[in-house]
Every structure is written in structure tokens, then in C-alpha cells.
Amino acid sequence: MSQVLHTPPPIQAPPADEDLSALAARHGLTVSGARPSLPAYVRQLWDRRHFITAFATAKLTAQYSQAKLGQVWQVMTPLLNAAVYYFIFGVLLGTKQHVPDYIPFLVTGVFIWTFTQSSIMAGTRAIAGNLGLVRALHFPRAALPISFALQQLQQLMFSMAALIVILLCFGVPVSASWLLVIPALLLQSVFNTGVSMIVARMGAKTPDIAQLMPFVLRTWMYVSGVMWSIDRITKSDDLPHIVLVLLQTNPAAVYIDLMRYALIDSFHANQLPPHVWPVALGWALVAGVGGFIYFWKAEETYGRG
Amino acid sequence: MAEQTSEHAIEFITDGRTAAEDRASGGHTAEWTPGSAESPEDARGERVPTVVAEDVDIVYRVNGTGAGRGTATAALNRIMRRRQAEKAAGVRLVHAVKKVSFVAYKGEAIGLIGTNGSGKSTLLKAIAGLLPVERGHIYTHGQPSLLGVNAALMNDLTGERNVYLGGLAMGMSREQVRQRYQDIVDFSGINEKGDFITLPMRTYSSGMAARLRFSIAAAKDHDVLLIDEALATGDRSFQKRSEERIRELRQSAGTVFLVSHNNKSIRDTCERVLWLERGELRMDGPTEDVMQAYEAFTGDKKK
């Protein structure tokens, strides 16, 4: 079967130019794989909404399907995460002396932060890690980062269920303010999706972003007050004003504190950063809309070899 | 090049045949040029083009090749000199498709042949709009779809869920998938030997998985259908069924492109063949002419 093939002598030159584009235009043919306009793109994306949700659910289910405990890991993983942080920051470093209800405080912080963190990490690989899918099928590529962000939101729902149990175990009373969880999560989800679309485009062009991102995210985590209360620092006056403002407008910190305020009765409104709801809404809009447009601008380049 | 194009444009509009003949006598002896056999005067004529490729070049960029590949210094070098010279920075350009032009018309079934690595699948992906072209243009009628769904499926999920996922990934609505679900399962024959559709796909044999994948992919109707060697999956009885399904798809689709190394299935399915060799369009003509030249080239004596 083996055959040695030499460069074939040109039997026939490639057809010379004729006005093919005019022919195409006359029959109303369009450029294959061209970027659609923004409204058309949104419409296409909406048409694929069932795929987006099905893909997210499928990913989530497939995740632990090989493990013996199966879906139990959905709840176990965040709990173990919280236990580790409790051991380090609560027991070893003694942060808990400064914060009432430290365990609910910490666990809320860890879960909410993990939501943002894993959405962004998944975003960096959303295109780069699914090149097979991108090269095989035609769909608006934004479906991928959105689907991944949605998967993280579903994951968070498991964590939230565990969180509710923890809160009740530690005697945090159920209150009407728990309803604030819904708008807070909504805003955070939009923010996460926007950021993951931004890193998805960056990761598609430069896959190295996925290597760098864990370090960026870890730094971000430590300044976001996941394990400690930001208001303790901001209330002392020895910080330059700019640092203070940065700490208080940090989106991760804003969303974490909002959730704590909603869920934990000993976390009072005066511990929240100033103008917290407008800031939370602002970040969601800026990241959501900006990220979407930024991602769409490179739509036709995704999947280039 | 551009000037030449516009010059031809005028000629072409005033008299299509002249342009085609000019092209044919342009220094090379063309055996058969697309469109020259029948009238290319499509503006008023019957033949409606569905895919127009104009001087298409496709280039892959591969990082980390060349001297010292993968070393830290090479990588650093690449970053620092990104804009200056891609070649010096160790990025290798693979010119997969070179200056390919053709016009495909409604109702045609076109075979793409060529030895391995000659750019057939790449060209198909570019027609589907899944790979950007480096130079030139590809114009299409509607959205051509690649008959392939493998990448969307997940081995850890059951066959049942994969049918839904694959269908949705191809752009079918939930309702459509639900309607065709039973057909897909029956066609794949997965349940012939027991209730396998509710088992994870990783437990399937490779033949079973391939059958299910083909069944999902073939469940949708397409305008311009691109098939990449999908006919060779499964056992004999399944192959027969899939060939039948391909014929059905051809009737509903405007144009079919088929990439295959199976000369028989090309002859059975296509009336026109494009022969790609090393990324260049070597021949374009009626199936029998091209196949004979191709078989002479590869030394294949099979009839």
C-alpha cells in the first residue's frame, strides 16, 4: 500500500481569476464564517439557549461521574475547601477572634469567591480547551464561556445548599434579608460571565493565560477579604486613600460582602463598602456588556489553527 | 492580480463564454474548467451557485517548532520578536490550501479527493466557516454544515443525553430532537443488543460509538452538506443504511461535498470531483475523468 509521492507536475494550473466575488454577490451569497452584527449575534445566541444550558448541565454531570461518591462531591468539594481555610485562618492564624460568626463568615466568603474564581478559570479554557468543538460545529462562540459560567452557577447552587445547612447549624437566624441573595447572585453571575468572556478571548489567542491566571486569582483572593473582614482595615486611618477606594470597590469584595450582609445577621450594614449596590450593579454592567462586545469582536478568529 | 480581476469582471459580464475561454487558454492547457461546459451566465441562467471559493489560501500557525523547540529561550524569543518575524521566532507556517478557486452549484454532489495531508478536510472546514482563510474569500448560500458532531459529545454521559446534546449542538431545537430521538436511536441500532442507550458512552465499543455519532449527525437536514469520510463507520449493514441516508440528505440538501478515500463511494455519490494535491487544486471535472487521473497518479489499479 505504501507509495512514494513526488511533487506532482502541475497538470492544470489553478483556475485563473474570474470575477467570482461578483458572481457570489449577484446570487446573494455571503462570506462563510463572517462575524454577524451585534444584534444578529445576540439573536443567534438566544436561539442556542437550550444548547447552552444542556452543555452546562452535561459538563456538571460528567464531572464526577467516574467517582464512587458521584454527585456527593458537588457538596463535598466546597465543604472541604472551607474546612481547609478554617484550619489555616481560623485555628492557626486566629483570625476568628476579630469576627463574630467566623465560620459562616468564612464559608460564605469561600463559596462566593470560588464562584468567581472558577468561572474565570473555566473562561480561560472555554475556547482554547474546546477547539475540537469550535472547529467542528457552527454556533456563536460566546455560548461556550456563557455555558461554563452557567455550569459554575449550578455548582454554586450545591454550595449554597450546604451553606444554608451550615448557617442553620451555627444558629444564624433565617430572616427576610436572605432574599437579597437573589439580586446579589444575579449581579455576580453577570459580572463573572463578562470577565470569563474577556479571558476566553485572551486565552484563545494566548493559551499561556491559563498558566498565569491562578496566580492573578490567588492575589485577588487575598485582597478581597475572603478570610478576613475588609472593614477592619478600611476603618484604620493609616491607609492611603487610593488603596482604600480600591479595596472597597473591588468587585469580588463587593459581592462577597453583599452575600454576607444578606445571610449573616451579625454582619451589619455599616461593614459594607459605601454605595455597595450601585457599585455591584456597575461592575456587572461594565463587565457583562464590555466583555460580551470584546468577545464578539474576535468572533471569526476563534478556532484558527 | 487585482487589476486582472476587474478586467475580467467586465469581460465576464458582457460575455461569460469569452472569459471562460480566456481563462482556459491562459498559458495552461486546462482539461476541464468548472462552468465552461455549461453556461456560466448565471445572472439569467438556471445554475445557481451555492459555494464560491475565490483564491482561497489557508495557513496554519504552529508554535514551538524549529530549532530549540519548547525550550524557554525559544519561547522567550517568540514573545519578544512576535511582530518582527514569525519565522525567526519559531512559528512555523503550514500552508495547507493554496489558491483554490471553484464554484459549486445547486444540486451538485462534489467529491474531494487527494492523498493524505493534501488539504481536503481543511478546505471543508473553511467552507463551513470554521477555519478562517488567510487570503481570498469563500461565499456560501446559507450556513453550510459539517456532518460531524463528535466533539460535542461527552463520553461520561449516557447515549440518551448525548443524542440531546449533539442535536442541540447542531442547532436543532429541543422539540426537533425529541421528535427525532426514536429515529436516531433506531437508526444507530444501539439498542439491538439490549438497552445500551442508557449506558455512558465510554462503555460503548468504538463501532457502536461511531454509529451513534453518525446517527446524531445525520439527523439534521442541511442546505449545503459537508461530509468528511463518514461513510466508512460501522459494520456492513450499518454502512448500507448510512449510504442510503446520505442519498436522502443529498435530495434535501442543495449541494453535497464528500471527502473520502473510498473511490467507490465517491463514484457512487458524486458527479464532479475536485482533486487536491499538496494544497493545490490539481484537477476539477466530471468524476470519471478525475478519478482515472487520480488512480493513475496513486498507482491504484482498482476499477
Coordinates of C-alpha atoms in Angstrom, one line a residue:
Chain A
M1 CA 0.0 0.0 0.0
S2 CA 2.9 2.3 0.6
Q3 CA 3.6 4.7 -2.2
V4 CA 6.2 7.3 -2.6
L5 CA 4.6 10.5 -3.9
H6 CA 6.7 13.1 -5.5
T7 CA 5.5 16.6 -6.0
P8 CA 3.0 16.2 -8.8
P9 CA 3.8 18.0 -12.0
P10 CA 1.2 20.7 -12.5
I11 CA -1.3 19.1 -14.9
Q12 CA -3.6 22.1 -14.6
A13 CA -2.9 25.5 -13.1
P14 CA -5.4 26.7 -10.5
P15 CA -8.2 28.4 -12.4
A16 CA -7.3 31.9 -13.3
D17 CA -9.2 34.8 -11.8
E18 CA -12.6 35.5 -12.9
D19 CA -14.9 37.7 -11.1
L20 CA -16.1 35.2 -8.6
S21 CA -16.9 37.8 -6.0
A22 CA -19.3 39.5 -8.4
L23 CA -20.9 36.1 -9.2
A24 CA -21.3 35.5 -5.5
A25 CA -22.7 38.9 -4.9
R26 CA -25.2 38.5 -7.7
H27 CA -26.6 35.4 -6.1
G28 CA -26.7 36.9 -2.7
L29 CA -24.0 34.6 -1.3
T30 CA -22.4 35.7 1.9
V31 CA -18.9 35.2 3.3
S32 CA -18.7 32.0 5.2
G33 CA -17.9 32.4 8.8
A34 CA -18.1 36.1 8.8
R35 CA -18.8 37.9 12.1
P36 CA -22.5 38.7 12.4
S37 CA -23.7 42.1 13.5
L38 CA -24.2 42.5 17.3
P39 CA -28.0 42.2 17.2
A40 CA -27.8 39.2 14.9
Y41 CA -25.2 37.7 17.2
V42 CA -27.5 38.2 20.3
R43 CA -30.3 36.5 18.4
Q44 CA -28.2 33.5 17.4
L45 CA -27.1 33.2 20.9
W46 CA -30.7 33.3 22.1
D47 CA -31.6 30.5 19.6
R48 CA -28.9 28.4 21.1
R49 CA -30.0 28.9 24.7
H50 CA -31.1 25.3 25.1
F51 CA -27.7 24.1 23.9
I52 CA -26.0 26.5 26.5
T53 CA -28.0 25.0 29.4
A54 CA -27.7 21.4 28.2
F55 CA -24.0 21.8 27.7
A56 CA -23.5 23.3 31.2
T57 CA -25.6 20.6 32.8
A58 CA -23.8 17.9 30.9
K59 CA -20.4 19.2 31.9
L60 CA -21.6 19.3 35.5
T61 CA -22.9 15.8 35.5
A62 CA -19.9 14.4 33.7
Q63 CA -17.6 16.0 36.2
Y64 CA -17.9 13.4 39.0
S65 CA -19.4 10.5 37.1
Q66 CA -16.3 8.4 37.5
A67 CA -16.1 8.9 41.2
K68 CA -17.5 6.4 43.6
L69 CA -19.4 9.0 45.6
G70 CA -20.6 10.6 42.4
Q71 CA -22.6 13.8 42.7
V72 CA -21.9 13.9 46.5
W73 CA -18.7 15.6 45.6
Q74 CA -20.6 18.6 44.4
V75 CA -21.2 19.4 48.0
M76 CA -18.1 17.8 49.5
T77 CA -15.6 19.8 47.5
P78 CA -16.7 23.2 48.7
L79 CA -17.1 21.9 52.2
L80 CA -13.6 20.5 52.3
N81 CA -12.3 23.8 50.8
A82 CA -14.0 25.7 53.6
A83 CA -12.6 23.3 56.2
V84 CA -9.0 23.8 55.0
Y85 CA -9.4 27.6 55.1
Y86 CA -10.9 27.4 58.6
F87 CA -8.0 25.3 59.8
I88 CA -5.4 27.8 58.5
F89 CA -7.1 31.1 59.1
G90 CA -9.4 30.3 61.9
V91 CA -7.3 28.0 64.0
L92 CA -3.7 28.6 63.1
L93 CA -3.7 32.3 62.5
G94 CA -6.6 33.1 64.8
T95 CA -8.5 35.5 62.6
K96 CA -11.7 34.3 64.2
Q97 CA -11.1 36.4 67.3
H98 CA -11.9 39.6 65.3
V99 CA -15.0 38.4 63.5
P100 CA -18.3 37.2 65.1
D101 CA -19.8 34.1 63.5
Y102 CA -16.5 33.3 61.9
I103 CA -17.4 30.0 60.3
P104 CA -20.5 31.3 58.5
F105 CA -18.4 34.4 57.6
L106 CA -15.6 32.3 56.2
V107 CA -17.7 29.8 54.4
T108 CA -19.8 32.4 52.7
G109 CA -16.6 34.2 51.6
V110 CA -15.0 31.0 50.3
F111 CA -18.1 29.8 48.3
I112 CA -18.8 33.2 46.7
W113 CA -15.1 33.7 45.9
T114 CA -14.9 30.2 44.4
F115 CA -17.8 31.0 42.1
T116 CA -15.9 34.0 40.6
Q117 CA -12.6 32.2 40.6
S118 CA -13.8 29.0 38.9
S119 CA -15.8 31.0 36.4
I120 CA -12.8 32.9 35.3
M121 CA -10.5 29.8 35.3
A122 CA -13.1 28.0 33.2
G123 CA -13.3 31.1 30.9
T124 CA -9.6 31.0 30.1
R125 CA -10.1 27.5 28.7
A126 CA -13.5 28.0 27.3
I127 CA -12.3 28.4 23.7
A128 CA -8.7 27.0 23.9
G129 CA -9.9 23.8 25.6
N130 CA -12.8 23.2 23.2
L131 CA -11.1 23.7 19.9
G132 CA -12.5 20.5 18.6
L133 CA -16.0 21.7 19.2
V134 CA -15.3 25.1 17.8
R135 CA -13.8 23.6 14.6
A136 CA -16.5 21.0 14.2
L137 CA -19.7 22.9 14.7
H138 CA -21.1 26.3 13.9
F139 CA -22.6 28.2 16.8
P140 CA -22.0 31.6 18.3
R141 CA -18.8 31.1 20.3
A142 CA -20.0 33.1 23.2
A143 CA -22.1 30.1 24.0
L144 CA -19.0 28.4 25.4
P145 CA -17.9 31.0 28.1
I146 CA -21.6 31.6 29.0
S147 CA -22.2 27.9 29.3
F148 CA -19.1 27.5 31.5
A149 CA -20.2 30.4 33.7
L150 CA -23.6 28.8 34.0
Q151 CA -22.1 25.5 35.0
Q152 CA -20.3 27.3 37.8
L153 CA -23.6 28.9 38.9
Q154 CA -25.2 25.4 39.0
Q155 CA -22.2 24.3 41.1
L156 CA -22.7 27.2 43.4
M157 CA -26.3 26.1 44.0
F158 CA -25.0 22.9 45.5
S159 CA -22.6 25.0 47.7
M160 CA -25.4 27.3 48.7
A161 CA -27.5 24.4 49.9
A162 CA -24.5 23.3 52.0
L163 CA -24.1 26.9 53.2
I164 CA -27.7 27.1 54.4
V165 CA -27.2 24.0 56.4
I166 CA -24.0 25.4 57.9
L167 CA -25.7 28.7 58.7
L168 CA -28.6 27.0 60.5
C169 CA -26.2 24.7 62.4
F170 CA -24.3 27.7 63.7
G171 CA -27.5 29.4 64.8
V172 CA -27.8 32.1 62.2
P173 CA -31.4 33.1 62.2
V174 CA -33.5 32.9 59.0
S175 CA -34.5 36.4 58.0
A176 CA -36.1 38.4 55.2
S177 CA -32.7 39.7 54.2
W178 CA -31.9 36.3 52.8
L179 CA -34.0 37.3 49.8
L180 CA -31.2 39.8 48.9
V181 CA -29.2 36.7 47.9
I182 CA -31.1 36.6 44.6
P183 CA -30.1 40.1 43.2
A184 CA -26.6 39.7 44.6
L185 CA -26.1 36.4 42.9
L186 CA -27.6 37.7 39.7
L187 CA -25.3 40.6 39.6
Q188 CA -22.3 38.5 40.4
S189 CA -23.2 36.0 37.7
V190 CA -23.4 38.7 35.1
F191 CA -20.0 40.0 36.3
N192 CA -18.4 36.5 36.2
T193 CA -19.8 35.8 32.7
G194 CA -18.4 39.1 31.4
V195 CA -15.0 38.6 32.8
S196 CA -14.9 35.0 31.6
M197 CA -15.7 36.2 28.1
I198 CA -12.8 38.6 28.3
V199 CA -10.3 35.9 29.5
A200 CA -11.8 33.5 26.9
R201 CA -10.8 35.8 24.1
M202 CA -7.4 36.3 25.7
G203 CA -6.9 32.6 26.3
A204 CA -7.9 31.8 22.7
K205 CA -5.2 34.0 21.4
T206 CA -2.6 33.2 24.1
P207 CA -3.2 29.9 25.8
D208 CA -0.5 30.9 28.4
I209 CA -3.1 33.0 30.2
A210 CA -4.3 29.7 31.7
Q211 CA -1.0 29.2 33.4
L212 CA -0.8 32.8 34.6
M213 CA -4.4 33.1 35.8
P214 CA -4.1 31.0 39.1
F215 CA -1.5 33.5 40.4
V216 CA -3.6 36.5 39.5
L217 CA -6.6 34.9 41.1
R218 CA -4.8 34.0 44.3
T219 CA -3.6 37.5 44.7
W220 CA -7.0 38.8 44.0
M221 CA -8.4 36.4 46.6
Y222 CA -6.1 37.6 49.4
V223 CA -7.1 41.3 48.8
S224 CA -10.8 40.5 48.6
G225 CA -11.4 39.7 52.2
V226 CA -12.4 36.1 51.8
M227 CA -10.9 35.1 55.2
W228 CA -10.8 38.5 56.9
S229 CA -13.1 41.4 57.2
I230 CA -12.1 44.3 54.9
D231 CA -13.8 46.9 57.1
R232 CA -11.2 46.3 59.8
I233 CA -8.5 47.6 57.6
T234 CA -10.5 50.3 56.0
K235 CA -11.6 51.7 59.3
S236 CA -8.0 52.3 60.4
D237 CA -6.7 55.5 59.0
D238 CA -3.1 54.5 58.1
L239 CA -4.0 53.6 54.5
P240 CA -3.6 55.9 51.5
H241 CA -6.9 57.0 50.2
I242 CA -6.4 55.3 46.8
V243 CA -5.8 51.9 48.4
L244 CA -8.8 52.3 50.5
V245 CA -11.0 53.1 47.4
L246 CA -9.5 50.1 45.5
L247 CA -10.2 47.7 48.4
Q248 CA -13.8 48.9 48.7
T249 CA -14.7 48.9 45.0
N250 CA -13.0 45.5 44.3
P251 CA -15.9 43.6 42.7
A252 CA -15.1 40.3 44.4
A253 CA -15.1 42.0 47.8
V254 CA -18.4 43.8 47.0
Y255 CA -20.2 40.6 46.0
I256 CA -18.8 38.7 49.0
D257 CA -19.8 41.4 51.5
L258 CA -23.2 41.7 49.9
M259 CA -23.8 38.0 50.4
R260 CA -22.6 38.1 54.0
Y261 CA -24.8 41.1 54.7
A262 CA -27.8 39.2 53.2
L263 CA -27.2 35.9 55.1
I264 CA -25.4 36.7 58.4
D265 CA -27.3 38.8 61.0
S266 CA -24.1 39.8 62.8
F267 CA -22.7 41.3 59.6
H268 CA -24.1 44.8 59.7
A269 CA -24.8 47.3 57.0
N270 CA -22.0 49.6 58.4
Q271 CA -19.5 46.9 57.5
L272 CA -20.4 47.1 53.8
P273 CA -18.4 49.3 51.5
P274 CA -20.0 52.6 50.6
H275 CA -22.6 52.7 47.7
V276 CA -22.4 48.9 47.6
W277 CA -25.4 48.2 45.4
P278 CA -24.6 50.8 42.7
V279 CA -21.0 49.5 42.7
A280 CA -22.2 45.9 42.4
L281 CA -24.6 46.9 39.5
G282 CA -21.9 49.0 37.8
W283 CA -19.4 46.2 37.8
A284 CA -22.0 43.7 36.4
L285 CA -22.9 46.1 33.6
V286 CA -19.3 47.1 32.7
A287 CA -18.0 43.5 32.7
G288 CA -21.2 42.0 31.2
V289 CA -21.7 44.4 28.3
G290 CA -18.0 45.2 27.8
G291 CA -17.0 41.5 28.0
F292 CA -19.6 40.5 25.5
I293 CA -18.7 43.1 23.0
Y294 CA -15.0 42.4 23.4
F295 CA -15.6 38.7 22.9
W296 CA -17.8 39.3 19.9
K297 CA -15.2 41.5 18.2
A298 CA -13.0 38.5 17.6
E299 CA -15.8 36.0 16.8
E300 CA -14.5 35.0 13.4
T301 CA -10.9 34.3 14.7
Y302 CA -11.7 31.6 17.2
G303 CA -10.5 28.2 16.3
R304 CA -7.7 29.4 14.0
G305 CA -5.1 26.6 13.9
Chain B
M1 CA -3.8 40.5 -9.6
A2 CA -6.5 42.8 -8.6
E3 CA -6.3 44.7 -11.9
Q4 CA -6.6 41.5 -13.8
T5 CA -9.6 40.5 -11.8
S6 CA -11.5 43.7 -12.6
E7 CA -10.6 43.4 -16.2
H8 CA -12.1 40.0 -16.3
A9 CA -15.1 41.3 -14.5
I10 CA -16.1 43.4 -17.3
E11 CA -15.5 40.7 -19.9
F12 CA -17.3 38.2 -17.8
I13 CA -20.4 40.3 -17.6
T14 CA -20.5 41.2 -21.3
D15 CA -19.8 37.6 -22.4
G16 CA -19.3 34.8 -19.9
R17 CA -18.0 32.4 -22.5
T18 CA -15.2 34.7 -23.6
A19 CA -14.0 35.0 -20.0
A20 CA -14.1 31.2 -19.6
E21 CA -12.2 30.7 -22.8
D22 CA -9.7 33.3 -22.0
R23 CA -9.1 31.6 -18.7
A24 CA -8.7 28.2 -20.4
S25 CA -6.2 29.4 -22.9
G26 CA -4.3 31.5 -20.4
G27 CA -1.0 29.7 -21.0
H28 CA -2.1 26.4 -19.5
T29 CA -3.9 23.5 -21.0
A30 CA -6.9 23.0 -18.9
E31 CA -8.7 19.7 -19.4
W32 CA -11.9 20.9 -18.0
T33 CA -12.8 24.1 -16.2
P34 CA -15.7 24.4 -13.9
G35 CA -18.6 26.1 -15.5
S36 CA -17.1 26.1 -19.0
A37 CA -19.0 23.1 -20.1
E38 CA -22.3 24.6 -19.2
S39 CA -23.2 28.3 -19.5
P40 CA -21.6 30.3 -16.7
E41 CA -24.1 33.1 -17.3
D42 CA -25.7 32.7 -14.0
A43 CA -27.2 36.1 -13.8
R44 CA -30.1 35.0 -16.0
G45 CA -29.3 31.3 -16.2
E46 CA -30.6 28.3 -14.3
R47 CA -27.5 27.2 -12.4
V48 CA -27.4 28.8 -9.0
P49 CA -24.1 28.8 -7.2
T50 CA -24.2 27.7 -3.6
V51 CA -20.5 27.9 -2.8
V52 CA -18.0 30.2 -4.4
A53 CA -14.3 29.9 -3.4
E54 CA -12.0 32.6 -4.8
D55 CA -8.2 32.2 -4.5
V56 CA -8.5 30.6 -1.1
D57 CA -5.3 30.3 1.0
I58 CA -5.4 28.7 4.4
V59 CA -2.4 28.8 6.7
Y60 CA -2.0 27.1 10.0
R61 CA 0.4 28.6 12.5
V62 CA 2.2 26.2 14.7
N63 CA 4.0 27.4 17.8
G64 CA 7.1 25.8 19.2
T65 CA 8.7 24.3 16.2
G66 CA 12.1 24.9 14.6
A67 CA 15.4 24.9 16.4
G68 CA 15.3 24.6 20.1
R69 CA 11.6 23.9 20.1
G70 CA 10.0 24.0 23.5
T71 CA 13.0 25.5 25.3
A72 CA 12.5 28.5 27.5
T73 CA 14.7 30.7 25.4
A74 CA 12.9 29.8 22.2
A75 CA 9.6 30.7 23.8
L76 CA 11.0 34.0 25.2
N77 CA 12.4 34.8 21.8
R78 CA 9.0 34.2 20.3
I79 CA 7.3 36.6 22.6
M80 CA 9.9 39.3 22.2
R81 CA 10.0 39.2 18.5
R82 CA 6.4 38.4 17.8
R83 CA 5.8 41.3 15.4
Q84 CA 9.1 41.2 13.6
A85 CA 9.5 37.8 12.1
E86 CA 7.3 34.9 12.8
K87 CA 9.7 32.5 11.2
A88 CA 12.6 33.6 13.3
A89 CA 10.5 33.3 16.4
G90 CA 9.9 29.6 15.7
V91 CA 6.4 29.9 14.5
R92 CA 6.0 27.6 11.5
L93 CA 3.5 28.4 8.8
V94 CA 1.8 25.4 7.3
H95 CA 0.3 26.4 4.0
A96 CA -2.5 23.9 3.9
V97 CA -4.5 25.2 0.9
K98 CA -3.1 27.3 -1.8
K99 CA -5.0 29.5 -4.2
V100 CA -8.0 27.3 -4.7
S101 CA -11.0 28.6 -6.7
F102 CA -14.1 26.8 -7.7
V103 CA -17.9 27.4 -8.0
A104 CA -20.3 24.8 -6.7
Y105 CA -23.9 24.8 -8.0
K106 CA -27.2 23.8 -6.5
G107 CA -27.9 20.1 -6.8
E108 CA -24.3 19.0 -7.3
A109 CA -22.6 16.3 -5.3
I110 CA -18.9 17.1 -5.3
G111 CA -16.2 14.7 -4.2
L112 CA -12.9 15.9 -2.7
I113 CA -10.0 13.6 -3.2
G114 CA -6.3 13.7 -2.7
T115 CA -3.6 11.8 -0.8
N116 CA -3.4 12.2 3.0
G117 CA -2.5 15.7 4.1
S118 CA -3.4 17.4 0.9
G119 CA -5.8 19.8 2.5
K120 CA -9.2 18.2 1.8
S121 CA -10.5 18.4 5.4
T122 CA -9.1 21.8 5.9
L123 CA -10.8 23.1 2.8
L124 CA -14.1 21.6 4.0
K125 CA -13.8 23.3 7.4
A126 CA -13.1 26.6 5.6
I127 CA -16.2 26.2 3.5
A128 CA -18.2 25.5 6.7
G129 CA -16.8 28.8 8.0
L130 CA -15.0 27.0 10.9
L131 CA -11.5 27.9 9.8
P132 CA -10.6 31.5 8.7
V133 CA -9.0 31.9 5.3
E134 CA -5.7 33.7 5.1
R135 CA -6.4 35.2 1.7
G136 CA -9.2 35.0 -0.8
H137 CA -12.9 34.6 0.0
I138 CA -15.4 31.8 0.4
Y139 CA -19.0 32.8 -0.3
T140 CA -21.8 30.5 0.6
H141 CA -25.5 30.2 0.3
G142 CA -26.8 30.0 3.9
Q143 CA -24.7 28.2 6.5
P144 CA -23.0 25.1 5.3
S145 CA -22.9 22.4 7.9
L146 CA -20.2 19.8 8.5
L147 CA -21.6 16.4 9.1
G148 CA -19.8 15.9 12.4
V149 CA -20.8 16.1 15.9
N150 CA -18.1 14.1 17.7
A151 CA -16.6 17.0 19.6
A152 CA -19.9 17.9 21.3
L153 CA -20.5 14.5 22.8
M154 CA -19.2 13.5 26.2
N155 CA -18.1 10.0 27.0
D156 CA -19.2 10.1 30.6
L157 CA -22.8 10.8 29.7
T158 CA -25.4 8.2 28.6
G159 CA -26.1 7.8 24.9
E160 CA -29.5 9.2 25.5
R161 CA -28.2 12.5 26.9
N162 CA -25.6 12.6 24.1
V163 CA -28.4 12.4 21.5
Y164 CA -29.9 15.5 23.0
L165 CA -26.7 17.3 23.5
G166 CA -25.5 16.6 20.0
G167 CA -28.8 17.6 18.4
L168 CA -28.8 20.9 20.3
A169 CA -25.2 21.5 19.4
M170 CA -26.1 21.2 15.7
G171 CA -28.7 23.8 16.2
M172 CA -31.8 21.7 16.4
S173 CA -34.5 22.8 18.8
R174 CA -35.4 20.8 21.8
E175 CA -38.7 19.9 20.1
Q176 CA -36.9 18.6 16.9
V177 CA -34.6 16.5 18.9
R178 CA -37.5 15.0 20.9
Q179 CA -39.3 14.2 17.7
R180 CA -36.4 12.5 16.1
Y181 CA -35.0 10.9 19.2
Q182 CA -36.5 7.5 18.4
D183 CA -35.4 7.6 14.8
I184 CA -31.9 8.4 15.8
V185 CA -31.7 5.5 18.3
D186 CA -33.3 3.1 15.9
F187 CA -31.1 4.1 13.1
S188 CA -27.9 3.7 15.2
G189 CA -29.0 0.2 16.1
I190 CA -27.5 0.8 19.6
N191 CA -30.5 -0.9 21.2
E192 CA -30.4 -4.0 19.0
K193 CA -28.4 -5.9 21.6
G194 CA -30.0 -4.6 24.8
D195 CA -30.7 -1.3 26.4
F196 CA -27.4 0.4 25.7
I197 CA -28.7 3.9 25.1
T198 CA -29.0 4.5 28.8
L199 CA -25.3 3.5 29.5
P200 CA -22.5 6.0 29.4
M201 CA -20.8 6.3 26.0
R202 CA -17.5 5.3 27.4
T203 CA -18.9 1.8 27.8
Y204 CA -19.6 1.5 24.1
S205 CA -17.4 -0.3 21.6
S206 CA -15.7 2.0 19.1
G207 CA -18.0 0.8 16.4
M208 CA -21.1 1.4 18.5
A209 CA -19.9 4.9 19.4
A210 CA -19.2 5.7 15.8
R211 CA -22.7 4.5 14.8
L212 CA -24.4 6.7 17.3
R213 CA -22.3 9.7 16.3
F214 CA -23.2 9.3 12.7
S215 CA -26.8 8.8 13.5
I216 CA -26.9 12.0 15.5
A217 CA -25.1 14.0 12.9
A218 CA -27.3 12.7 10.0
A219 CA -30.5 13.5 11.8
K220 CA -30.5 17.1 10.7
D221 CA -31.4 18.5 7.2
H222 CA -28.8 20.7 5.7
D223 CA -28.6 23.3 2.9
V224 CA -25.0 22.7 2.0
L225 CA -23.8 19.5 3.4
L226 CA -20.1 18.7 4.0
I227 CA -19.3 15.1 4.8
D228 CA -15.8 14.1 5.9
E229 CA -15.3 10.3 5.4
A230 CA -18.3 9.5 7.4
L231 CA -19.3 6.6 5.2
A232 CA -16.8 4.1 6.5
T233 CA -18.1 3.7 10.0
G234 CA -19.7 0.6 11.4
D235 CA -20.4 -2.8 10.1
R236 CA -21.6 -3.7 6.6
S237 CA -25.3 -3.4 7.3
F238 CA -24.8 0.0 9.0
Q239 CA -22.7 1.2 6.1
K240 CA -25.6 0.4 3.7
R241 CA -28.0 2.3 5.9
S242 CA -25.8 5.3 6.1
E243 CA -25.2 5.4 2.3
E244 CA -29.0 5.4 2.0
R245 CA -29.3 8.2 4.5
I246 CA -26.6 10.2 2.6
R247 CA -28.7 9.9 -0.6
E248 CA -31.7 11.2 1.3
L249 CA -29.7 14.1 2.7
R250 CA -28.5 14.9 -0.8
Q251 CA -32.0 15.2 -2.0
S252 CA -33.0 17.7 0.7
A253 CA -29.6 19.5 0.6
G254 CA -28.7 21.9 -2.1
T255 CA -25.1 20.8 -2.5
V256 CA -23.1 18.0 -1.0
F257 CA -19.4 17.8 -0.6
L258 CA -17.9 14.5 0.2
V259 CA -14.3 13.8 1.4
S260 CA -13.4 10.2 1.1
H261 CA -10.5 7.8 0.4
N262 CA -13.0 5.3 -0.8
N263 CA -13.0 5.7 -4.5
K264 CA -16.1 3.6 -4.9
S265 CA -18.2 5.8 -2.6
I266 CA -17.0 8.9 -4.5
R267 CA -18.1 7.3 -7.8
D268 CA -21.4 6.2 -6.3
T269 CA -22.2 9.6 -4.8
C270 CA -20.6 12.4 -6.8
E271 CA -20.8 13.6 -10.4
R272 CA -18.0 16.1 -10.0
V273 CA -14.7 15.8 -8.3
L274 CA -12.1 18.2 -7.0
W275 CA -8.6 16.8 -6.7
L276 CA -6.4 18.5 -4.2
E277 CA -2.7 17.7 -4.0
R278 CA -0.3 19.5 -1.6
G279 CA -3.0 22.1 -1.1
E280 CA -3.3 22.9 -4.7
L281 CA -6.4 22.2 -6.8
R282 CA -4.9 19.8 -9.3
M283 CA -8.0 18.9 -11.2
D284 CA -11.6 19.7 -11.3
G285 CA -14.0 17.9 -13.5
P286 CA -16.5 15.1 -14.1
T287 CA -16.0 12.2 -11.7
E288 CA -14.7 9.6 -14.2
D289 CA -12.1 11.8 -15.8
V290 CA -10.6 13.0 -12.5
M291 CA -10.8 9.6 -10.8
Q292 CA -8.9 8.0 -13.7
A293 CA -6.1 10.6 -13.5
Y294 CA -6.1 10.2 -9.7
E295 CA -5.8 6.5 -9.8
A296 CA -3.0 6.7 -12.4
F297 CA -1.3 9.1 -10.0
T298 CA -1.6 6.9 -6.9
G299 CA -1.0 3.7 -8.9
D300 CA -4.3 2.3 -7.9
K301 CA -5.4 -0.3 -10.3
K302 CA -8.8 -0.9 -8.8
K303 CA -11.5 0.0 -11.3

